[in-house]
Amino acid sequence: NPGLHYLNLQNGTVWRWNRPIYDPNGELSHIRVENRLLPAGPTVKDIIADAAFYYGLVKFLGEQTRPVWSRMSFATAEANFISGARDGLTARLEWPTLGTIDVVELVGSHLLDDARLGLEALGVAPDCIEDYLGIIHDRVDNRQNGATWQLAALTEAGAGSRPDTRQRREALARVLRQYLANQEAGAPVHTWST
């Protein structure tokens, strides 16, 4: 089994969304592809809900007669990506046949149904589909994800005070303690209060 040190070094410094990994460890050396596009939480239920939404939607969109990527320019997809990353649940996106639309409307009124059909085509149990896509539905309905919760919690805790003050450090510590307690409780982030 060749060690391929330089290949592993390259893969350790380049972070692609889908990353080929060669693992020469022990007798079971193997090659795998890591899919690194899903967010990490804040709870296990949130992670599973994100995965269900993503994989269901990919299945549905990939089987369309004319896939969405053939009806949207790269520049539009890039602008949507930037808007989604910057504005989160307040983003406005361009979508084929719908024009410019609020992301919560796009997800809640269109993409969740498509993801459901994709998960059904993959043979996912109906109760799992309802549970996990229900989390996505409630997240967009409540307009609260991990980022919006953190911003609201920081504002409420008084973390908007001047940097490097005792008040700000105490507020940040309170928010972190609350975040960890919520995470350990395991309820999806859209149910968290600040």
PDB file of C-alpha atoms in Angstrom:
ATOM      1  CA  ASN A   1       0.000   0.000   0.000  1.00  0.00           C
ATOM      2  CA  PRO A   2       1.656   3.236  -1.085  1.00  0.00           C
ATOM      3  CA  GLY A   3       1.478   6.015   1.481  1.00  0.00           C
ATOM      4  CA  LEU A   4       0.930   8.775  -1.078  1.00  0.00           C
ATOM      5  CA  HIS A   5       1.981  11.371   1.471  1.00  0.00           C
ATOM      6  CA  TYR A   6       1.806  14.314  -0.938  1.00  0.00           C
ATOM      7  CA  LEU A   7      -1.683  13.396  -2.149  1.00  0.00           C
ATOM      8  CA  ASN A   8      -2.894  13.299   1.445  1.00  0.00           C
ATOM      9  CA  LEU A   9      -1.145  16.584   2.201  1.00  0.00           C
ATOM     10  CA  GLN A  10      -2.878  18.202  -0.789  1.00  0.00           C
ATOM     11  CA  ASN A  11      -6.266  16.836   0.268  1.00  0.00           C
ATOM     12  CA  GLY A  12      -5.670  18.145   3.773  1.00  0.00           C
ATOM     13  CA  THR A  13      -5.145  21.690   2.521  1.00  0.00           C
ATOM     14  CA  VAL A  14      -7.754  21.921  -0.255  1.00  0.00           C
ATOM     15  CA  TRP A  15     -11.347  21.911   0.956  1.00  0.00           C
ATOM     16  CA  ARG A  16     -13.622  20.899  -1.881  1.00  0.00           C
ATOM     17  CA  TRP A  17     -17.321  20.224  -1.427  1.00  0.00           C
ATOM     18  CA  ASN A  18     -16.771  16.660  -2.608  1.00  0.00           C
ATOM     19  CA  ARG A  19     -13.274  15.610  -1.658  1.00  0.00           C
ATOM     20  CA  PRO A  20     -11.543  12.366  -2.701  1.00  0.00           C
ATOM     21  CA  ILE A  21      -9.678  10.799   0.214  1.00  0.00           C
ATOM     22  CA  TYR A  22      -7.036   8.088   0.027  1.00  0.00           C
ATOM     23  CA  ASP A  23      -6.562   6.487   3.449  1.00  0.00           C
ATOM     24  CA  PRO A  24      -3.518   4.170   3.658  1.00  0.00           C
ATOM     25  CA  ASN A  25      -4.138   3.189   7.297  1.00  0.00           C
ATOM     26  CA  GLY A  26      -3.414  -0.410   8.197  1.00  0.00           C
ATOM     27  CA  GLU A  27      -4.603  -3.422   6.275  1.00  0.00           C
ATOM     28  CA  LEU A  28      -7.795  -1.757   5.081  1.00  0.00           C
ATOM     29  CA  SER A  29      -6.430   1.039   2.908  1.00  0.00           C
ATOM     30  CA  HIS A  30      -9.256   2.579   0.949  1.00  0.00           C
ATOM     31  CA  ILE A  31     -10.439   5.424  -1.233  1.00  0.00           C
ATOM     32  CA  ARG A  32     -13.601   7.345  -0.373  1.00  0.00           C
ATOM     33  CA  VAL A  33     -15.351  10.548  -1.356  1.00  0.00           C
ATOM     34  CA  GLU A  34     -16.282  12.871   1.495  1.00  0.00           C
ATOM     35  CA  ASN A  35     -19.332  15.042   0.943  1.00  0.00           C
ATOM     36  CA  ARG A  36     -18.590  18.198   2.955  1.00  0.00           C
ATOM     37  CA  LEU A  37     -21.426  20.499   2.073  1.00  0.00           C
ATOM     38  CA  LEU A  38     -23.792  19.868   4.954  1.00  0.00           C
ATOM     39  CA  PRO A  39     -23.637  22.180   7.961  1.00  0.00           C
ATOM     40  CA  ALA A  40     -22.669  20.870  11.363  1.00  0.00           C
ATOM     41  CA  GLY A  41     -25.673  21.322  13.553  1.00  0.00           C
ATOM     42  CA  PRO A  42     -26.408  22.758  15.960  1.00  0.00           C
ATOM     43  CA  THR A  43     -28.180  19.500  16.947  1.00  0.00           C
ATOM     44  CA  VAL A  44     -28.239  15.978  15.559  1.00  0.00           C
ATOM     45  CA  LYS A  45     -31.880  16.462  14.533  1.00  0.00           C
ATOM     46  CA  ASP A  46     -30.949  19.621  12.625  1.00  0.00           C
ATOM     47  CA  ILE A  47     -28.118  17.804  10.831  1.00  0.00           C
ATOM     48  CA  ILE A  48     -30.386  14.923   9.813  1.00  0.00           C
ATOM     49  CA  ALA A  49     -33.092  17.358   8.677  1.00  0.00           C
ATOM     50  CA  ASP A  50     -30.553  19.243   6.542  1.00  0.00           C
ATOM     51  CA  ALA A  51     -29.355  15.963   5.005  1.00  0.00           C
ATOM     52  CA  ALA A  52     -32.914  14.784   4.284  1.00  0.00           C
ATOM     53  CA  PHE A  53     -33.770  18.090   2.616  1.00  0.00           C
ATOM     54  CA  TYR A  54     -30.555  18.124   0.590  1.00  0.00           C
ATOM     55  CA  TYR A  55     -30.567  14.511  -0.608  1.00  0.00           C
ATOM     56  CA  GLY A  56     -34.303  14.506  -1.318  1.00  0.00           C
ATOM     57  CA  LEU A  57     -33.974  17.688  -3.339  1.00  0.00           C
ATOM     58  CA  VAL A  58     -30.913  16.422  -5.237  1.00  0.00           C
ATOM     59  CA  LYS A  59     -32.788  13.216  -6.127  1.00  0.00           C
ATOM     60  CA  PHE A  60     -35.820  15.159  -7.338  1.00  0.00           C
ATOM     61  CA  LEU A  61     -33.907  17.819  -9.271  1.00  0.00           C
ATOM     62  CA  GLY A  62     -31.526  15.290 -10.792  1.00  0.00           C
ATOM     63  CA  GLU A  63     -34.369  13.332 -12.342  1.00  0.00           C
ATOM     64  CA  GLN A  64     -36.139  16.251 -13.971  1.00  0.00           C
ATOM     65  CA  THR A  65     -36.449  16.174 -17.746  1.00  0.00           C
ATOM     66  CA  ARG A  66     -34.722  19.534 -17.793  1.00  0.00           C
ATOM     67  CA  PRO A  67     -32.660  19.887 -14.603  1.00  0.00           C
ATOM     68  CA  VAL A  68     -32.594  23.206 -12.785  1.00  0.00           C
ATOM     69  CA  TRP A  69     -28.917  23.697 -13.632  1.00  0.00           C
ATOM     70  CA  SER A  70     -29.829  23.745 -17.328  1.00  0.00           C
ATOM     71  CA  ARG A  71     -32.391  26.491 -16.692  1.00  0.00           C
ATOM     72  CA  MET A  72     -30.199  28.760 -14.570  1.00  0.00           C
ATOM     73  CA  SER A  73     -26.970  30.451 -15.556  1.00  0.00           C
ATOM     74  CA  PHE A  74     -23.842  29.949 -13.506  1.00  0.00           C
ATOM     75  CA  ALA A  75     -23.861  33.682 -12.709  1.00  0.00           C
ATOM     76  CA  THR A  76     -27.386  33.367 -11.270  1.00  0.00           C
ATOM     77  CA  ALA A  77     -26.418  30.293  -9.243  1.00  0.00           C
ATOM     78  CA  GLU A  78     -23.356  32.147  -7.946  1.00  0.00           C
ATOM     79  CA  ALA A  79     -25.452  35.207  -7.021  1.00  0.00           C
ATOM     80  CA  ASN A  80     -27.947  32.930  -5.227  1.00  0.00           C
ATOM     81  CA  PHE A  81     -25.096  31.262  -3.330  1.00  0.00           C
ATOM     82  CA  ILE A  82     -23.669  34.606  -2.222  1.00  0.00           C
ATOM     83  CA  SER A  83     -27.089  35.968  -1.259  1.00  0.00           C
ATOM     84  CA  GLY A  84     -27.927  32.814   0.690  1.00  0.00           C
ATOM     85  CA  ALA A  85     -24.597  32.864   2.520  1.00  0.00           C
ATOM     86  CA  ARG A  86     -24.813  36.578   3.295  1.00  0.00           C
ATOM     87  CA  ASP A  87     -28.527  36.979   4.036  1.00  0.00           C
ATOM     88  CA  GLY A  88     -29.619  33.525   5.233  1.00  0.00           C
ATOM     89  CA  LEU A  89     -33.346  33.331   5.862  1.00  0.00           C
ATOM     90  CA  THR A  90     -33.883  36.865   4.547  1.00  0.00           C
ATOM     91  CA  ALA A  91     -32.246  36.120   1.177  1.00  0.00           C
ATOM     92  CA  ARG A  92     -34.043  36.691  -2.094  1.00  0.00           C
ATOM     93  CA  LEU A  93     -33.120  34.205  -4.790  1.00  0.00           C
ATOM     94  CA  GLU A  94     -33.715  33.874  -8.511  1.00  0.00           C
ATOM     95  CA  TRP A  95     -35.417  30.581  -9.392  1.00  0.00           C
ATOM     96  CA  PRO A  96     -36.560  29.204 -12.772  1.00  0.00           C
ATOM     97  CA  THR A  97     -40.272  29.816 -13.470  1.00  0.00           C
ATOM     98  CA  LEU A  98     -40.631  31.684 -10.155  1.00  0.00           C
ATOM     99  CA  GLY A  99     -38.405  34.715 -10.725  1.00  0.00           C
ATOM    100  CA  THR A 100     -37.053  36.495  -7.651  1.00  0.00           C
ATOM    101  CA  ILE A 101     -38.481  34.952  -4.489  1.00  0.00           C
ATOM    102  CA  ASP A 102     -37.837  35.038  -0.734  1.00  0.00           C
ATOM    103  CA  VAL A 103     -35.858  31.976   0.315  1.00  0.00           C
ATOM    104  CA  VAL A 104     -38.419  31.078   3.000  1.00  0.00           C
ATOM    105  CA  GLU A 105     -41.178  31.059   0.373  1.00  0.00           C
ATOM    106  CA  LEU A 106     -39.018  29.109  -2.081  1.00  0.00           C
ATOM    107  CA  VAL A 107     -38.238  26.466   0.530  1.00  0.00           C
ATOM    108  CA  GLY A 108     -41.607  26.399   2.303  1.00  0.00           C
ATOM    109  CA  SER A 109     -43.886  26.533  -0.736  1.00  0.00           C
ATOM    110  CA  HIS A 110     -41.822  24.766  -3.391  1.00  0.00           C
ATOM    111  CA  LEU A 111     -38.615  22.950  -2.496  1.00  0.00           C
ATOM    112  CA  LEU A 112     -39.940  21.022   0.516  1.00  0.00           C
ATOM    113  CA  ASP A 113     -42.515  19.319  -1.708  1.00  0.00           C
ATOM    114  CA  ASP A 114     -39.783  18.484  -4.222  1.00  0.00           C
ATOM    115  CA  ALA A 115     -37.530  17.110  -1.462  1.00  0.00           C
ATOM    116  CA  ARG A 116     -40.423  14.993  -0.187  1.00  0.00           C
ATOM    117  CA  LEU A 117     -40.891  13.462  -3.646  1.00  0.00           C
ATOM    118  CA  GLY A 118     -37.158  12.785  -3.864  1.00  0.00           C
ATOM    119  CA  LEU A 119     -37.080  11.057  -0.480  1.00  0.00           C
ATOM    120  CA  GLU A 120     -40.106   8.962  -1.431  1.00  0.00           C
ATOM    121  CA  ALA A 121     -38.296   7.923  -4.635  1.00  0.00           C
ATOM    122  CA  LEU A 122     -35.308   6.912  -2.495  1.00  0.00           C
ATOM    123  CA  GLY A 123     -37.570   4.711  -0.360  1.00  0.00           C
ATOM    124  CA  VAL A 124     -37.254   6.702   2.864  1.00  0.00           C
ATOM    125  CA  ALA A 125     -39.886   5.803   5.462  1.00  0.00           C
ATOM    126  CA  PRO A 126     -42.833   8.236   5.432  1.00  0.00           C
ATOM    127  CA  ASP A 127     -42.551   8.986   9.169  1.00  0.00           C
ATOM    128  CA  CYS A 128     -38.876   9.945   8.748  1.00  0.00           C
ATOM    129  CA  ILE A 129     -39.759  12.187   5.822  1.00  0.00           C
ATOM    130  CA  GLU A 130     -42.436  13.954   7.851  1.00  0.00           C
ATOM    131  CA  ASP A 131     -40.271  14.304  10.954  1.00  0.00           C
ATOM    132  CA  TYR A 132     -37.182  15.698   9.282  1.00  0.00           C
ATOM    133  CA  LEU A 133     -38.749  17.787   6.538  1.00  0.00           C
ATOM    134  CA  GLY A 134     -41.096  19.062   9.262  1.00  0.00           C
ATOM    135  CA  ILE A 135     -38.043  20.499  11.000  1.00  0.00           C
ATOM    136  CA  ILE A 136     -37.056  22.357   7.819  1.00  0.00           C
ATOM    137  CA  HIS A 137     -40.643  23.579   7.398  1.00  0.00           C
ATOM    138  CA  ASP A 138     -40.813  24.854  10.959  1.00  0.00           C
ATOM    139  CA  ARG A 139     -37.371  26.448  10.655  1.00  0.00           C
ATOM    140  CA  VAL A 140     -38.420  28.551   7.659  1.00  0.00           C
ATOM    141  CA  ASP A 141     -41.884  29.155   9.122  1.00  0.00           C
ATOM    142  CA  ASN A 142     -40.361  30.456  12.390  1.00  0.00           C
ATOM    143  CA  ARG A 143     -37.492  32.102  10.479  1.00  0.00           C
ATOM    144  CA  GLN A 144     -35.023  30.761  13.001  1.00  0.00           C
ATOM    145  CA  ASN A 145     -31.906  28.763  12.233  1.00  0.00           C
ATOM    146  CA  GLY A 146     -28.612  28.553  14.125  1.00  0.00           C
ATOM    147  CA  ALA A 147     -27.360  31.894  12.818  1.00  0.00           C
ATOM    148  CA  THR A 148     -30.549  33.835  13.555  1.00  0.00           C
ATOM    149  CA  TRP A 149     -30.757  32.302  17.033  1.00  0.00           C
ATOM    150  CA  GLN A 150     -27.166  33.317  17.789  1.00  0.00           C
ATOM    151  CA  LEU A 151     -27.735  36.880  16.603  1.00  0.00           C
ATOM    152  CA  ALA A 152     -30.934  37.211  18.648  1.00  0.00           C
ATOM    153  CA  ALA A 153     -29.317  35.648  21.724  1.00  0.00           C
ATOM    154  CA  LEU A 154     -26.288  37.939  21.454  1.00  0.00           C
ATOM    155  CA  THR A 155     -28.514  41.000  21.117  1.00  0.00           C
ATOM    156  CA  GLU A 156     -30.639  39.968  24.096  1.00  0.00           C
ATOM    157  CA  ALA A 157     -27.576  39.174  26.201  1.00  0.00           C
ATOM    158  CA  GLY A 158     -26.131  42.625  25.599  1.00  0.00           C
ATOM    159  CA  ALA A 159     -23.198  41.452  23.532  1.00  0.00           C
ATOM    160  CA  GLY A 160     -23.531  44.541  21.361  1.00  0.00           C
ATOM    161  CA  SER A 161     -21.558  46.542  23.889  1.00  0.00           C
ATOM    162  CA  ARG A 162     -18.097  47.799  23.101  1.00  0.00           C
ATOM    163  CA  PRO A 163     -15.459  45.150  22.352  1.00  0.00           C
ATOM    164  CA  ASP A 164     -13.074  44.088  25.103  1.00  0.00           C
ATOM    165  CA  THR A 165     -15.376  45.043  27.950  1.00  0.00           C
ATOM    166  CA  ARG A 166     -16.383  42.903  30.886  1.00  0.00           C
ATOM    167  CA  GLN A 167     -20.060  43.298  29.920  1.00  0.00           C
ATOM    168  CA  ARG A 168     -19.407  41.902  26.441  1.00  0.00           C
ATOM    169  CA  ARG A 169     -17.327  38.958  27.722  1.00  0.00           C
ATOM    170  CA  GLU A 170     -20.052  38.050  30.227  1.00  0.00           C
ATOM    171  CA  ALA A 171     -22.752  38.300  27.548  1.00  0.00           C
ATOM    172  CA  LEU A 172     -20.784  36.060  25.197  1.00  0.00           C
ATOM    173  CA  ALA A 173     -20.241  33.530  27.986  1.00  0.00           C
ATOM    174  CA  ARG A 174     -24.008  33.503  28.752  1.00  0.00           C
ATOM    175  CA  VAL A 175     -24.843  32.891  25.094  1.00  0.00           C
ATOM    176  CA  LEU A 176     -22.300  30.081  24.838  1.00  0.00           C
ATOM    177  CA  ARG A 177     -23.682  28.392  27.983  1.00  0.00           C
ATOM    178  CA  GLN A 178     -27.225  28.697  26.624  1.00  0.00           C
ATOM    179  CA  TYR A 179     -26.161  27.345  23.211  1.00  0.00           C
ATOM    180  CA  LEU A 180     -24.455  24.318  24.776  1.00  0.00           C
ATOM    181  CA  ALA A 181     -27.455  23.599  27.024  1.00  0.00           C
ATOM    182  CA  ASN A 182     -29.806  23.801  24.029  1.00  0.00           C
ATOM    183  CA  GLN A 183     -27.516  21.596  21.968  1.00  0.00           C
ATOM    184  CA  GLU A 184     -27.295  18.964  24.712  1.00  0.00           C
ATOM    185  CA  ALA A 185     -31.092  18.983  25.110  1.00  0.00           C
ATOM    186  CA  GLY A 186     -31.309  17.989  21.437  1.00  0.00           C
ATOM    187  CA  ALA A 187     -34.382  19.947  20.366  1.00  0.00           C
ATOM    188  CA  PRO A 188     -34.130  21.458  16.867  1.00  0.00           C
ATOM    189  CA  VAL A 189     -32.824  25.024  16.760  1.00  0.00           C
ATOM    190  CA  HIS A 190     -36.101  26.500  15.520  1.00  0.00           C
ATOM    191  CA  THR A 191     -37.621  25.664  18.934  1.00  0.00           C
ATOM    192  CA  TRP A 192     -34.930  27.413  20.991  1.00  0.00           C
ATOM    193  CA  SER A 193     -35.830  30.552  22.905  1.00  0.00           C
ATOM    194  CA  THR A 194     -33.321  33.304  23.564  1.00  0.00           C
TER     195      THR A 194
END
